[in-house]
Coordinates of C-alpha atoms and ligand atoms in Angstrom, one line a residue:
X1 CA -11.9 -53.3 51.7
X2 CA -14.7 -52.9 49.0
X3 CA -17.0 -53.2 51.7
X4 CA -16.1 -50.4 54.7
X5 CA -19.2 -48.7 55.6
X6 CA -19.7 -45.2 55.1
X7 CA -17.9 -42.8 56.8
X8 CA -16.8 -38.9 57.4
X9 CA -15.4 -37.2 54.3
X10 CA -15.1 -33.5 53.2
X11 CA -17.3 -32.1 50.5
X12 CA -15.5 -31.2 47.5
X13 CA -14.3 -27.7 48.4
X14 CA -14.9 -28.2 52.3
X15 CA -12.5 -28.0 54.6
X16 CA -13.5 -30.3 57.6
X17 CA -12.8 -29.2 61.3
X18 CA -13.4 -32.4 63.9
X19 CA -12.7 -32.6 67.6
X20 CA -13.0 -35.4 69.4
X21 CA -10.9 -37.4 72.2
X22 CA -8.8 -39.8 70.7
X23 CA -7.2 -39.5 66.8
X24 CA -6.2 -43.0 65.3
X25 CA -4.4 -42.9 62.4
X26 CA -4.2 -46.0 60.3
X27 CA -7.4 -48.8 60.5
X28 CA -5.0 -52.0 60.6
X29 CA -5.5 -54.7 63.6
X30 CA -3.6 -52.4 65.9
X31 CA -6.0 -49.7 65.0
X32 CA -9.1 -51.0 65.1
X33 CA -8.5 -52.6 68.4
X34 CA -7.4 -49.5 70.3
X35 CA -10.3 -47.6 68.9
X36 CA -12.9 -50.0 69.9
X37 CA -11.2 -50.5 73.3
X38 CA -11.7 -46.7 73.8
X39 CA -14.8 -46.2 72.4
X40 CA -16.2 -48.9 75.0
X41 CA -14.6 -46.7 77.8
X42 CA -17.0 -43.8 76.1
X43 CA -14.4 -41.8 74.5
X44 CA -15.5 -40.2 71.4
X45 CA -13.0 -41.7 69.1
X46 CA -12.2 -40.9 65.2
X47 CA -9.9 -43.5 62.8
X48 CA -8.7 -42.6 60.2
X49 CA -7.7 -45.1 57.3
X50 CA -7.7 -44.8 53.8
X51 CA -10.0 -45.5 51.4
X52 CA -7.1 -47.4 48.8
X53 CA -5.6 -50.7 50.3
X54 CA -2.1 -50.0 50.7
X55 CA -1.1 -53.3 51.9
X56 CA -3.4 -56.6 51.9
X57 CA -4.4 -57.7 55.5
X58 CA -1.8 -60.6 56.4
X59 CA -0.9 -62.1 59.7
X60 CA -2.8 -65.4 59.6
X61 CA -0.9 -67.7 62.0
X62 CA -1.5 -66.6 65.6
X63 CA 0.8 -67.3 68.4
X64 CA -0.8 -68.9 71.9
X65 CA -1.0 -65.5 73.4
X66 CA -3.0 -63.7 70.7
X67 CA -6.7 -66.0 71.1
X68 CA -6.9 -63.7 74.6
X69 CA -6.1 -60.4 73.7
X70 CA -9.0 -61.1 70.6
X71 CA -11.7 -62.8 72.9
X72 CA -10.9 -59.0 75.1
X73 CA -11.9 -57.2 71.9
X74 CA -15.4 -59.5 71.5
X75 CA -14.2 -62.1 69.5
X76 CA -13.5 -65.6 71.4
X77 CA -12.0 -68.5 69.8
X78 CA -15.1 -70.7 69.5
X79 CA -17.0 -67.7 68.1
X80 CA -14.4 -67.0 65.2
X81 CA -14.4 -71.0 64.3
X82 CA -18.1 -71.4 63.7
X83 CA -18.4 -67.9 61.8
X84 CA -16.0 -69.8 59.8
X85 CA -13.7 -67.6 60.3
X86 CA -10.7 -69.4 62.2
X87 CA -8.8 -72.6 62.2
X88 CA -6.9 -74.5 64.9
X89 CA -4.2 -74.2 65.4
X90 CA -3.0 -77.7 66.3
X91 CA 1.0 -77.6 65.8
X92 CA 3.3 -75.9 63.7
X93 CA 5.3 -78.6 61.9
X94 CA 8.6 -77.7 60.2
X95 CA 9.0 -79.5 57.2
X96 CA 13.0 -79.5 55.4
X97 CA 13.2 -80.6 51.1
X98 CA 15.3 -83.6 52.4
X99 CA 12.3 -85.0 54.0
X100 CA 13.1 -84.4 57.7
X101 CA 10.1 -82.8 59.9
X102 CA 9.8 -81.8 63.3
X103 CA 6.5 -80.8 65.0
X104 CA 6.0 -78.0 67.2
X105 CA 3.5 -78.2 70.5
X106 CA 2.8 -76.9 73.7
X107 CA 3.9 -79.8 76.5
X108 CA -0.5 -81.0 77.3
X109 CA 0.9 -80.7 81.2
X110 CA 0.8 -76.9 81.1
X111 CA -3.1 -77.3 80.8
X112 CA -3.2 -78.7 84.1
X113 CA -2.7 -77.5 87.5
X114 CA -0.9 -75.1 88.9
X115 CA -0.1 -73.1 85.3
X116 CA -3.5 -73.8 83.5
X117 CA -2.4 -72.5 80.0
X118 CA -4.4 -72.6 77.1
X119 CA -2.9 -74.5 74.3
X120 CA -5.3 -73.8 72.0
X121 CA -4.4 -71.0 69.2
X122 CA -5.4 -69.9 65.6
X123 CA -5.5 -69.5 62.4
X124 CA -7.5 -66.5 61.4
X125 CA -9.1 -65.4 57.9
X126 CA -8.2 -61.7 57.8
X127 CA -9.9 -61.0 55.0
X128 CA -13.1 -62.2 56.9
X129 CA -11.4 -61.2 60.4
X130 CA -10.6 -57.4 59.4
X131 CA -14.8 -56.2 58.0
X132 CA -16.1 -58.3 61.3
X133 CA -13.8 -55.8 63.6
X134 CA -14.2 -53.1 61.7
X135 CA -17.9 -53.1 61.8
X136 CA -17.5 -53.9 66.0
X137 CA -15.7 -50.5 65.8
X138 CA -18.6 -48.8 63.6
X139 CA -21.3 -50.7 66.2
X140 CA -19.3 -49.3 69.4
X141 CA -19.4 -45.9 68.4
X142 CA -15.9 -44.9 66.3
X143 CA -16.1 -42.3 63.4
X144 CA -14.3 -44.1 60.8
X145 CA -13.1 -41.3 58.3
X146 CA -11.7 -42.5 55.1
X147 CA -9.1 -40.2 54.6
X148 CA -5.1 -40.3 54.6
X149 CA -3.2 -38.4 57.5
X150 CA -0.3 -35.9 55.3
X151 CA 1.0 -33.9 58.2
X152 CA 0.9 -33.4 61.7
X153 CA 1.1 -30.0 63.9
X154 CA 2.4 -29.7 67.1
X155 CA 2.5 -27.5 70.0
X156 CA 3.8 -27.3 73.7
X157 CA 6.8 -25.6 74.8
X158 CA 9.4 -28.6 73.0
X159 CA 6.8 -29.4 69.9
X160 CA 6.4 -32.8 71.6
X161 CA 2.8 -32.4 71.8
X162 CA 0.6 -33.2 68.5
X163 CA -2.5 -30.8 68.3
X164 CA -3.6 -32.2 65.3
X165 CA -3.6 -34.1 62.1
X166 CA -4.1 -32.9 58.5
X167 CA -5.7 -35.1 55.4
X168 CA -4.9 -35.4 52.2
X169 CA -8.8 -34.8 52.0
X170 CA -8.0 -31.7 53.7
X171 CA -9.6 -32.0 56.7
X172 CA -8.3 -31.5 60.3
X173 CA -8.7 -33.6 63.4
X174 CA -8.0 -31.7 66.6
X175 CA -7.8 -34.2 70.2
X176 CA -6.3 -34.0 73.0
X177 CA -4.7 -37.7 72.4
X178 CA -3.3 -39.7 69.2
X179 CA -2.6 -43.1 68.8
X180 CA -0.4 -43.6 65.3
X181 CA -1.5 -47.3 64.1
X182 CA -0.1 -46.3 60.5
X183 CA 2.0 -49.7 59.9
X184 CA 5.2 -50.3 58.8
X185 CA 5.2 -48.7 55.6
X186 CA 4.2 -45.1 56.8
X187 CA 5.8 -45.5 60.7
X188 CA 4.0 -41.5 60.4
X189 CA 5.3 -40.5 64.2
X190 CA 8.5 -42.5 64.2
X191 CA 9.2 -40.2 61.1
X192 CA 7.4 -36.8 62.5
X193 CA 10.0 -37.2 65.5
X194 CA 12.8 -39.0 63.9
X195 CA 13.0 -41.3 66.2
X196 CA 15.8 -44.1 66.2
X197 CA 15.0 -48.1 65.3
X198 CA 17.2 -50.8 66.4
X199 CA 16.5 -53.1 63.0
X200 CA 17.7 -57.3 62.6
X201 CA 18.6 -59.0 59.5
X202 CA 18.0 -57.8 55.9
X203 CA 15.6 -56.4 54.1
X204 CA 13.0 -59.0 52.9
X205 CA 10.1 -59.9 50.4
X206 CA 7.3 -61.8 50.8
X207 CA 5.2 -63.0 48.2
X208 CA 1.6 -65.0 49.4
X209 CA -1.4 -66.3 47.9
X210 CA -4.7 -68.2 48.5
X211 CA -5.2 -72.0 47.1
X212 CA -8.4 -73.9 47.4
X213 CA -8.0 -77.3 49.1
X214 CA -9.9 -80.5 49.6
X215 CA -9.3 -80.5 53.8
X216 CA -7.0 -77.6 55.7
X217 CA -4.0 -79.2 57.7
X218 CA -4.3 -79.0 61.0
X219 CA -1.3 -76.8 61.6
X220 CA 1.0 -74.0 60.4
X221 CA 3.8 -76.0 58.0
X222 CA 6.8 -74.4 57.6
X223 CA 9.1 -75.6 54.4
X224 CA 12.7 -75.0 54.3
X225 CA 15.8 -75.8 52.2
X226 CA 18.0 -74.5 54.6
X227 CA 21.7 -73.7 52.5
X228 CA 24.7 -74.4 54.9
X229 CA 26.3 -71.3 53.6
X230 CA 23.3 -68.7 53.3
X231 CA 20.8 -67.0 55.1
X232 CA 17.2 -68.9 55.5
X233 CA 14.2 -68.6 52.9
X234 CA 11.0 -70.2 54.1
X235 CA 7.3 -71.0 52.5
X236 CA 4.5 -70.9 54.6
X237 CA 1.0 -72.8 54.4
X238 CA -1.7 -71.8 56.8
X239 CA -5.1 -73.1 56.6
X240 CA -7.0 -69.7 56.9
X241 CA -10.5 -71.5 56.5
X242 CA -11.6 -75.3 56.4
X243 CA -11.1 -75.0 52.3
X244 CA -8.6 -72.7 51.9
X245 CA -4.1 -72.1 52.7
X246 CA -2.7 -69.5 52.9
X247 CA 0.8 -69.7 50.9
X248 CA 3.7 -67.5 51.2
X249 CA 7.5 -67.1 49.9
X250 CA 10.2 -65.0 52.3
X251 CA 13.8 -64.0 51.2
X252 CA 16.2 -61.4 51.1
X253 CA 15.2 -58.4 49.3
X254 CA 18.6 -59.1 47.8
X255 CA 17.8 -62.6 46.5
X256 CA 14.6 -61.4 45.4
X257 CA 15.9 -58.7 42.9
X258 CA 18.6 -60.8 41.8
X259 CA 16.1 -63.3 40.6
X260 CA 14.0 -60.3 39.1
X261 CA 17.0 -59.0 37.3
X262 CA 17.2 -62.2 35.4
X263 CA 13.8 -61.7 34.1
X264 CA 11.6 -63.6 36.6
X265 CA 8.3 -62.3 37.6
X266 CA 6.7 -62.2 41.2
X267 CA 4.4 -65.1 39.9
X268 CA 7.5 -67.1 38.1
X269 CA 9.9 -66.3 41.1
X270 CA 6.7 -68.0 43.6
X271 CA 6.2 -70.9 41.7
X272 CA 9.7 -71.6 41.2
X273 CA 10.0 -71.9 45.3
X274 CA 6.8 -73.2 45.7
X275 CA 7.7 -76.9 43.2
X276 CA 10.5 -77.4 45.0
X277 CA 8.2 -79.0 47.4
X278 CA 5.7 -82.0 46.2
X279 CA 3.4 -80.2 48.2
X280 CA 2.8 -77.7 46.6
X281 CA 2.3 -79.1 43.1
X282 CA -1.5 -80.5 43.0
X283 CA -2.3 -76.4 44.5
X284 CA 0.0 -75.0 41.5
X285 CA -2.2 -76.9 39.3
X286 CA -5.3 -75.4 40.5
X287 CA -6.2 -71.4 39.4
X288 CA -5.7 -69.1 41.9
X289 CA -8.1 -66.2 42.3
X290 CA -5.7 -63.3 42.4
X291 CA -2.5 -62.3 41.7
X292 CA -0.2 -62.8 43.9
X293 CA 0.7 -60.7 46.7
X294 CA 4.0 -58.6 47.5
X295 CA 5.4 -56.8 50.2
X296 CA 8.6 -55.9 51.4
X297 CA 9.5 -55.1 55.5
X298 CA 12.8 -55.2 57.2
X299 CA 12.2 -56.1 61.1
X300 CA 13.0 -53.1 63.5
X301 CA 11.8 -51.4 66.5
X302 CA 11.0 -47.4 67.0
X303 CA 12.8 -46.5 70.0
X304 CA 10.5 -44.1 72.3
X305 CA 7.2 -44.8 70.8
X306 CA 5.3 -42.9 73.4
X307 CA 5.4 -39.2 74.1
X308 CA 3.1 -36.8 76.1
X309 CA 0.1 -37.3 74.5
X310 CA 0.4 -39.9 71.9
X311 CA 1.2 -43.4 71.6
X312 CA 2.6 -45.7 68.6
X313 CA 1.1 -48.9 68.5
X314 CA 2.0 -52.1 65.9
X315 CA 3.9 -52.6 63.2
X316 CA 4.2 -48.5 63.3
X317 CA 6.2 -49.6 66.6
X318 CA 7.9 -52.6 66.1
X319 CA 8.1 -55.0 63.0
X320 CA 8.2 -58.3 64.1
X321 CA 9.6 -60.8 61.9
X322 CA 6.7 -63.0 60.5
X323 CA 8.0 -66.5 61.0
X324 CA 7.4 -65.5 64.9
X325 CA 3.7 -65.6 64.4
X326 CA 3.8 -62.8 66.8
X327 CA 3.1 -60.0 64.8
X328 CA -0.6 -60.0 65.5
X329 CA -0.4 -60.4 69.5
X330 CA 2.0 -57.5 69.3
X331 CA -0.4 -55.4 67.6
X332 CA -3.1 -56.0 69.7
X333 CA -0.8 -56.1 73.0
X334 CA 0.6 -52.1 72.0
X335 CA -3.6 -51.2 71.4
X336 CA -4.9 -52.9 74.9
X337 CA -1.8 -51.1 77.0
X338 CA -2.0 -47.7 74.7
X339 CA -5.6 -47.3 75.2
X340 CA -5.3 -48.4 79.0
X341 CA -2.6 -45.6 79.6
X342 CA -4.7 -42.9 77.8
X343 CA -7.6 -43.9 80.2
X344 CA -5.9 -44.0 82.9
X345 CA -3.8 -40.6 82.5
X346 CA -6.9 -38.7 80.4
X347 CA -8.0 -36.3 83.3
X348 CA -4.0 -35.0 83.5
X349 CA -4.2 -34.8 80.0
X350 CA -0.6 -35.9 79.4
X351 CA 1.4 -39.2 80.0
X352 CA 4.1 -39.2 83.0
X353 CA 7.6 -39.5 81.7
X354 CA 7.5 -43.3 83.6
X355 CA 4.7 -44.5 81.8
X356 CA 6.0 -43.3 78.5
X357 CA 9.4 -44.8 79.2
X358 CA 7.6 -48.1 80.4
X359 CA 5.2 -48.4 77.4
X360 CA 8.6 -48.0 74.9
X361 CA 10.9 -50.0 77.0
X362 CA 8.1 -53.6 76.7
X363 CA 7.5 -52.7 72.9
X364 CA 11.6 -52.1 72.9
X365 CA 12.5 -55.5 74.8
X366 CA 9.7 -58.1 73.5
X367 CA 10.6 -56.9 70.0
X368 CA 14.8 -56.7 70.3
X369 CA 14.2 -60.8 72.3
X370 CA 12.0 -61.9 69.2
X371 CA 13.9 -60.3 66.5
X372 CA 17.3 -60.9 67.8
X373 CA 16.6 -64.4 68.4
X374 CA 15.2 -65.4 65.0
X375 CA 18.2 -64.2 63.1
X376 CA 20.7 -65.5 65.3
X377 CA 19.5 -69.3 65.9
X378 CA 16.9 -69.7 62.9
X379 CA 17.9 -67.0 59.7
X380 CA 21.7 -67.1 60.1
X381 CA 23.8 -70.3 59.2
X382 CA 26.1 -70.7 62.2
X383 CA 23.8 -71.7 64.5
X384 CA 21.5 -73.7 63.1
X385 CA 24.0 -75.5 60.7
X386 CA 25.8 -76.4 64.1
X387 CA 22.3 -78.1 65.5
X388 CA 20.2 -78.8 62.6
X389 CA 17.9 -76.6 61.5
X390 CA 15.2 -78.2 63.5
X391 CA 16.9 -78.4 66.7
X392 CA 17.5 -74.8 66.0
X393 CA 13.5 -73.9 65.9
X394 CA 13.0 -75.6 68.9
X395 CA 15.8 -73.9 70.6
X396 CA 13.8 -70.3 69.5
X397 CA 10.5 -71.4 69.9
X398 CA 10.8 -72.9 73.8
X399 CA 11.9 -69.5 75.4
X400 CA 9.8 -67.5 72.8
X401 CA 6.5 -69.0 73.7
X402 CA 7.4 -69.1 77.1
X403 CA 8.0 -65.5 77.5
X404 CA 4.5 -64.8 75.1
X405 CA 3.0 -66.6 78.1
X406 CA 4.8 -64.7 80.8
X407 CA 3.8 -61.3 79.7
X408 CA 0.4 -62.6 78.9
X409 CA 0.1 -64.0 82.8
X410 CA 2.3 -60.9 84.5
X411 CA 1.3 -58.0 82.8
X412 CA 4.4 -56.0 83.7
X413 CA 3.2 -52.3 83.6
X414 CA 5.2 -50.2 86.0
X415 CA 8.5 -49.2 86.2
X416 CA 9.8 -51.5 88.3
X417 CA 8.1 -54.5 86.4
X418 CA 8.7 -53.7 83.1
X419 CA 12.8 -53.3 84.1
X420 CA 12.6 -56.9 85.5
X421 CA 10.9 -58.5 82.3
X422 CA 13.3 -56.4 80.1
X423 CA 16.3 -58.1 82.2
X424 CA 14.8 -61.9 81.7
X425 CA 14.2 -60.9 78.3
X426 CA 17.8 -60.0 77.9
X427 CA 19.2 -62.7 79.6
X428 CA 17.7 -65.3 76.7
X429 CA 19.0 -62.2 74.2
X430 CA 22.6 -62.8 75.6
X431 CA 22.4 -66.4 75.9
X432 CA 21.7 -66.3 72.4
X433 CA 24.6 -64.0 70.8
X434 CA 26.8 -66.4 73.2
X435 CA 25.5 -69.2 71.7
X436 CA 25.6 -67.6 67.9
X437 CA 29.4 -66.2 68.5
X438 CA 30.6 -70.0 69.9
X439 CA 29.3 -71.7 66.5
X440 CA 30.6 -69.3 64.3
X441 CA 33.6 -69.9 66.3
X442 CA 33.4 -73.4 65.4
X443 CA 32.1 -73.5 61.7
X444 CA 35.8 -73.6 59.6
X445 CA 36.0 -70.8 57.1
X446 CA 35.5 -71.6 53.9
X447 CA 38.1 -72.6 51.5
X448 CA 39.5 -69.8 49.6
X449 CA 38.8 -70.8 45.9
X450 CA 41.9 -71.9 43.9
Ligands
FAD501 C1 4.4 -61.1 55.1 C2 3.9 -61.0 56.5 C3 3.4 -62.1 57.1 C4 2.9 -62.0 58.5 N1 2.5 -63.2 59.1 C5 2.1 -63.1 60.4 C6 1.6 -64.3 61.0 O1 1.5 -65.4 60.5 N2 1.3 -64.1 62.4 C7 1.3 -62.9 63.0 O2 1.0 -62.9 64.2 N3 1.7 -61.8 62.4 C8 2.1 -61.9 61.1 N4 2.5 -60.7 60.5 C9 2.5 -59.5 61.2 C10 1.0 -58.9 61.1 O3 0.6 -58.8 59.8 C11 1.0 -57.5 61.7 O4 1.8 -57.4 62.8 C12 -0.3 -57.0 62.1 O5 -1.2 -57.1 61.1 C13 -0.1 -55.5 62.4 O6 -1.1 -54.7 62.1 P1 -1.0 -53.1 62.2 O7 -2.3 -52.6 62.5 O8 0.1 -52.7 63.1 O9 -0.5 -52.7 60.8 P2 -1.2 -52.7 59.4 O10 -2.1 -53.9 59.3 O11 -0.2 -52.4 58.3 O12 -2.2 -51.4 59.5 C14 -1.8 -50.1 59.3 C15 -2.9 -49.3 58.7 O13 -2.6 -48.0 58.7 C16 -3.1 -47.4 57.5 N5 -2.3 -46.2 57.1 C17 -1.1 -46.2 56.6 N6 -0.7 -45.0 56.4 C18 -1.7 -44.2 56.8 C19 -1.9 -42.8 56.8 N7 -1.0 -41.9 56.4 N8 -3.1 -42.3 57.3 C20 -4.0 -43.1 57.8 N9 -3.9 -44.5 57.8 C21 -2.8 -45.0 57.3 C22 -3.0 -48.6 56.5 O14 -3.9 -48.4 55.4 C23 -3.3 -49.8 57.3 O15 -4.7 -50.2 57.3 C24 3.0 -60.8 59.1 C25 3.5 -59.7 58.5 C26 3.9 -59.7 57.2 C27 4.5 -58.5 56.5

C-alpha cells in the first residue's frame, strides 16, 4: 500500500483530538466501502488503517452476488474490466489429480424471464482494486488517518457504548458512531466485548502467489486430491488480470506445521503441492516476483456484532471460508447494511435492540449456512467420499448460490424477515448434518491395524 495518499497523523509529541460522525477502524474492503457509503450520505467520516500491511489484500474470486454490491460503491463490472482490472468470471471448474473435472455454471434460463439474474461475475485484481477504492474514499470526502486503533473507551450506564478510540500514534477519535472493519486478525470489538464465535473446521494456512501467463483461463479452477480418509486441501488458480493467476495452497494448520517440522519452507511446502498438478509446472518454471504469501484463519462467526452505537462489519464479523468465494460479498453486504442502519437511526443516536439483533442474526445465519456446509459436504470425507467429490461441490454450490441470490433479491431487513431467511437458511443447514450423519453412518470404520 506504498501508494495511500497522505493522510492525518500526530506530530511527534502531539496528541491529536478529532471528532467527527462515523470512526472506521481498519481500511480493508469492508472498510472502505462503509466509509465511502457514508461519506456520500454527507457524514464526516474518519478511517483509520495502518500505515504497515498486516495482511496482503486477497479475495480475488467473486461470487454472483458481489458484481452488485461493487457497481453500488461506483465500480460496475464493465468499468473494472477495461481498467484492466477484472476478469470474467465464466465458470468455476473443479479439477481432481486423477483427471476427472466437473464445471460449475449458472443454468443460462435464470437470465430470462421471470428471475432475470445476472450470470455474469468476477475476478478482481486487489492489488489494483484496493488504491482505485481507496482513492473513491479520499475523492468522496473520508479522512483516512494512518494510524493503528490500541484501545477503546466506553461509556453509558452498561459500558456498551464506545466514546472513543485511542492510536498507537496517540491520538483520539471521538464520534457518536463506530464501525470496527479490523479483519480477522485483530476482530478489535469482538475482543473489547468478548463476544462468543460459533467457529467450523480447523485452523488453516494458506499460502498464494502471482504467475505470469501467456492467456488467463476463463474461470476459477479448483485442484484437488481428495484422500478418502482425510480432510480436503485445495489449490486455487484465478486469473486476476488477462496475463496474470492468482495461485494458492489451503490445509490444515496441522498438516502445514507437520510438513514445516520436517524442515520444509513456505516456498518448498508450495511447490511441492503445486507439481502434483501438470498444470502448474510450465508457471513453476517461470520467476515469480515475490515471495510467497502466508496467512493463517480458522472460519467463525462473532455472535452479536452490533451494539448501541457500533457495528462490526467483515471478516472482523464473520470468516467465511475462502473456497466459498463469498468472503468479498460478505464484506461489502455487512458495510452497505451497517452504514444503512447508522443512517437510518443517526438522529436517535443509538440502534434499537431489533435492528441490532437483526443485523447479528443475517451476519450469524449466512455465515453458520456457508461455513457449516463446506465442512460437512466438501472439507470432511464422509460425505463427499459417499458421492464423489464432485457430486459433493455441486451439492454445496446449488443451495449456496441460490441463497447468495435470494438475499441479494429480498433484502431481508426487519425482524420478521430476517427470522424467515434465518429459518430457510437452516433448513439447508439441517438437511446437510442429516445428510453428513447418514454417510458417516454408512462409510465402515476402518480396520484396526494388526
Ligand atoms: C486466503 C484467503 C483467500 C480468500 N479468497 C477469497 C475469494 O476468492 N473470494 C472471496 O470473495 N473472498 C475471499 N476471501 C475473503 C476476503 O479476502 C475477505 O472476506 C475480504 O477481503 C474481507 O475484507 P475485510 O475488510 O473484512 O478484512 P481485511 O481485508 O482483513 O481488512 C481489515 C483491515 O483492518 C486493518 N486493521 C487491522 N487491525 C487494525 C487496527 N488495530 N486499527 C486499524 N486498522 C486495523 C487492516 O490493516 C486491514 O486493512 C479470502 C480470504 C482468505 C484469507
Amino acid at each position: 500500500m506504498d501508494n495511500l495518499p497522505p493522510s492525518t497523523e500526530p506530530a511527534p509529541g502531539q496528541k491529536l483530538e478529532v471528532k467527527c460522525d462515523v470512526t472506521v477502524i481498519g481500511g480493508g474492503l469492508a472498510g472502505k466501502a462503509a466509509s465511502l457509503q457514508l461519506a456520500r450520505a454527507g457524514l464526516n467520516v474518519t478511517c483509520i488503517e495502518p500505515a504497515e500491511v498486516i495482511r496482503q489484500p486477497v479475495g480475488e474470486s467473486l461470487d454472483w452476488s458481489a458484481p452488485e454490491l461493487l457497481s453500488a460503491l461506483g465500480l460496475p463490472m464493465d468499468d473494472l474490466i477495461s481498467a484492466q482490472m477484472a476478469t470474467w468470471k465464466r465458470h468455476v471448474t473443479v479439477k481432481l489429480r486423477d483427471g476427472t473435472s466437473e464445471q460449475y455454471v449458472p443454468s443460462a434460463w435464470l437470465a430470462g424471464a421471470p428471475f432475470h439474474l445476472e450470470l455474469r461475475t468476477l475476478h478482481v485484481d486487489r492489488l489494483r482494486l484496493d488504491p482505485e477504492l481507496l482513492k473513491m474514499m479520499i475523492a468522496g470526502g473520508v479522512t483516512l488517518v494512518r494510524d493503528k486503533v490500541v484501545g477503546i473507551e466506553r461509556n453509558g450506564s452498561n459500558g456498551r457504548n464506545i466514546s472513543s478510540v485511542r492510536t498507537a500514534g496517540g491520538a483520539r477519535f471521538s464520534s457518536p458512531w463506530f464501525i470496527d472493519a479490523s479483519g480477522f486478525a485483530t476482530c478489535l470489538l469482538a475482543r473489547e466485548f468478548n463476544l462468543p464465535a460459533i467457529h467450523s473446521g480447523p485452523a488453516k494456512v494458506a499460502m498464494w502467489n502471482y504467475f505470469p501467463v501467456s492467456v488467463s483461463p476463463p474461470g476459477t479452477t479448483l485442484y484437488m486430491d481428495p484422500m478418502p480418509s482425510e480432510y480436503l486441501e485445495w489449490i486455487w488458480e484465478i486469473p486476476v488480470s488477462p496475463n496474470m493467476v492468482s495461485v494458492g495452497y489451503i490445509a490444515t494448520g496441522a498438516a502445514i506445521k507437520a510438513k514445516r517440522d520436517r524442515g520444509s519452507s513456505v516456498e518448498e511446502i508450495f511447490r511441492q503441492q503445486l507439481m502434483k498438478f501438470p498444470r502448474f509446472e510450465p508457471l513453476l518454471r517461470e520467476e515469480v516476483l515475490n515471495p510467497t504469501n502466508v496467512t493463517s484463519f480458522r472460519s467463525r462467526v462473532q455472535i452479536g456484532v452490533a451494539g448501541p452505537n457500533w457495528l462490526i462489519a467483515g471478516e472482523a464479523a464473520a470468516m467465511v471460508d475462502p473456497i466459498t468465494a463469498n468472503g468479498v460479498t460478505a464484506a461489502l453486504r455487512h458495510a452497505a447494511e451497517a452504514s444503512n442502519l447508522i443512517l437510518k437511526y443517526r438522529s436517535r443516536g443509538t440502534l434499537p435492540l431489533s435492528a441490532r439483533a437483526a443485523y447479528s442474526s443475517r451476519i450469524l445465519q449466512m455465515a453458520k449456512f456457508f461455513n457449516g456446509g463446506i465442512e460437512k459436504i466438501v472439507y470432511e470425507p464422509p460425505v463427499r467420499n459417499r458421492i464423489g467429490a464432485t457430486t459433493a461441490g455441486t451439492l454445496y454450490t446449488s443451495p449456496a448460490w441460490s441463497m447468495n441470490v435470494l438475499y441479494a433479491r429480498t433484502k431481508p431487513r426487519g425482524v420478521v424477515a430476517t427470522f424467515l431467511f434465518g429459518l430457510l437458511l437452516g433448513a439447508f443447514r439441517v438437511s446437510a448434518w442429516i445428510l453428513y450423519q447418514f454417510c458417516k453412518r454408512l462409510t465402515p470404520e476402518p480396520a484396526a491395524p494388526v
